[in-house]
């Protein structure tokens, strides 16, 4: 996942800011490792006559040599039934087409690179820190507590974690490695120094003491009940200001409410008796590539893992990457594979991650914990309860200090935005009170720091209460009414002193988003319309272990935390139902059928959250295991209007011991308005929801089943009427099958538009202030007229483009300067919507040769994946030199569901003339 924007940025107005063209680096920037491919070959057993010709690998290499293809093998894969092939570098990337025609070759895919996982929010903590959350709240909301109470703890189940490795020296992680320890096995596939750009240096020890991500897992499933750390020793009552949520309004109640019944640090994992294998696939820095992920997955299968889990990925929107394909095949073979959905919710829809896109794996969304652990300070000189501030750990201020306000006006809009008056006293002995507004927090803090201030309380100017970005200053946010109270008292001449207790002042603050889908969860669906994410698990504000050199414990948010929660849930499932492949294959269906649909807000009457972000709902582990009604299918995929699958059939079976009468009902979720109205760009998250819903008819709305009896339901689903197809509305919802004792559901998902109508190439000026695509000259300016290049040093043109939507195939070809080809996209037009398709068959376009060919390229966003760039060289993709002369670049992108052989299904753009003068 992409590194966190600071979590404070969530909820900020997400307006599209134009980026400067000068920020575009003139280096090739595509999410693949250049010239590296994974070739998949048929298994020998598939071709009996070929068996004596050597292994499939030997046959492949021989054929490649016969075809004079230059290659260098990095890794061989030999997992018959799942994946047989090799990762290799090709000298000539144009050989891809030729390799595909080689006997026995099943597929060739580019090697994709995945950034290292970063939590959305995290903070290191140490055992003595107060205010840490316990794991019980997440166990109760998912039914894990009831399973633990029955002694179901995952014994006998092996979970393989592909991540940064694990610090098994941590006491809570067993303190050792190998037989007899919690972490019984694994492998380091890469070594500390691996960055994704160099060769891995494997060894047998997956110890991680530099990154930490892989050690998160303790909370999630492997910690034993853990009572040894005393948390809040003294006060048995904690101050808390609960929020009573009523329709539309948040009412605050003041008062002293009872604290947690226990006051011990009481962490326990979901499946704490399961066995862990750690496969380290990240070095201390950098990313990981597909070839290593596949290696780790196959190693886990070979070592007999029942569950494989990965909290990593990169947005690409397609289920076709090798990492996704292999993960899916492992799942189909009868293992459970859980993969994070991603933390890119701010980027909007159609932005799913690979390998989480694996069709048969379980992609996991995150829900917010119901409580946020915060701190409070006490005040002297006025009468007031302790005041909650937004930090998980106490501000490191040990003295009681007087409070100073930079303004006595508690309605001031730009408090401390300008340098403070010269008459301001030395603030080093004060805690400074400042009002939020107008300028950045760090600007205010710099102004007060200029007078020596070391600690500040910023009070909100509205209803905000969240973590804020304060750089290296020691400052926290408090709520508006607390700040106004303190400010008014100071203005009235009171002298106030504040104390930040270093223990005992933790507050379990009710989250205003508790139980909702975490806003950072990546939205689906995939471009090929798969159901990602599949399900939600708790992942917001989760306490977990951290490598000892880095601080032992940490509080984190991210789908990285939700994923091991689900892996642990899967371990409980297998430990009760058995480990057979058919049980493992059925797990997702059981989890989805029994999940609890999540609303889009805590306001009564608001729609359920779109299935594109929550999947089938919040996992209910107990119900998934002990429910007595099963559904044969739980993902009803209706696809787009051009491939619409309206009538959906599934079978309901009564697996209980009593007769049950079921009623069917339809509960829609909010329709996701995925593309901005009047725009070609995806709407940013939180994705707007509409209440135009699909309608559903049933063959029979009510039926009775004897124990063991089954019934076929036919649900005929009609897409919502009157919606704007140019906003590509994704409708979704739940079909509940309810008996007096339980309720299960199937979840549907469809698009009220045709994907082939979705423009894929961004031809607007929205991001850069100039129309794109563009050819940038060697100074980084948009090339307007003809320019000659020497291709010496930096004197080369750079192709710059953005994908407003994913494309199954992108090509850059060289064409002659006087080509008669008429492109569909005119770079001079400001915005051209719904460009009419032109052109005949694909073969009719006369090109001089390919420069770049990219299958399954995902869309860009406004963050880390802002644009694609490709620096031209004076060679074709196969390395043959382009002779001096005048040319243009032809960019073509196939629309989703388009026919690759039909020119009319491509968008195209022609560059200005450029000269090769090498
Ligand atoms: C700790 O958690 C266990 C369940 O995991 C529970 O039975 C026990 O009561 C808890 N202890 C305290 C002190 O809360
Ligand atoms: C790798 O990460 C560590 C820890 O974050 C950092 O100190 C070091 O500078 C990084 N090294 C490189 C080469 O980026
Ligand atoms: C805080 O950060 C700024 C800029 O990053 C730096 O100039 C300043 O010295 C830092 N202050 C402290 C106390 O570390
Ligand atoms: C606010 O009012 C108090 C009491 O009158 C006074 O002592 C203080 O200097 C005032 N602060 C500012 C920033 O004007
Ligand atoms: C949706 O339809 C397209 C076009 O036929 C197809 O390629 C894709 O696989 C379908 N998606 C699913 C999930 O069936
Ligand atoms: C580019 O080079 C060609 C061939 O030498 C020449 O005819 C043309 O004028 C040059 N164009 C520019 C813009 O320099
Ligand atoms: C490389 O590609 C160019 C353009 O398609 C073609 O003309 C040339 O023959 C190719 N060279 C080789 C060695 O295949």
mmCIF file with all atom_site columns, C-alpha atoms in Angstrom, residues 107-108 202 429 502 645 686 815:
data_model
loop_
_atom_site.group_PDB
_atom_site.id
_atom_site.type_symbol
_atom_site.label_atom_id
_atom_site.label_alt_id
_atom_site.label_comp_id
_atom_site.label_asym_id
_atom_site.label_entity_id
_atom_site.label_seq_id
_atom_site.pdbx_PDB_ins_code
_atom_site.Cartn_x
_atom_site.Cartn_y
_atom_site.Cartn_z
_atom_site.occupancy
_atom_site.B_iso_or_equiv
_atom_site.pdbx_formal_charge
_atom_site.auth_seq_id
_atom_site.auth_comp_id
_atom_site.auth_asym_id
_atom_site.auth_atom_id
_atom_site.pdbx_PDB_model_num
ATOM 1 C CA . UNK A 1 107 ? 1.158   -16.998 -20.696 1.00 0.00 ? 107 UNK A CA 1
ATOM 2 C CA . UNK A 1 108 ? 3.772   -14.295 -20.322 1.00 0.00 ? 108 UNK A CA 1
ATOM 3 C CA . UNK A 1 202 ? 17.846  -15.375 0.655   1.00 0.00 ? 202 UNK A CA 1
ATOM 4 C CA . UNK A 1 429 ? 7.291   28.012  30.686  1.00 0.00 ? 429 UNK A CA 1
ATOM 5 C CA . UNK A 1 502 ? 1.865   10.299  32.349  1.00 0.00 ? 502 UNK A CA 1
ATOM 6 C CA . UNK A 1 645 ? -26.704 -11.061 -15.904 1.00 0.00 ? 645 UNK A CA 1
ATOM 7 C CA . UNK A 1 686 ? -15.568 8.937   0.285   1.00 0.00 ? 686 UNK A CA 1
ATOM 8 C CA . UNK A 1 815 ? 4.476   6.259   -37.010 1.00 0.00 ? 815 UNK A CA 1
#
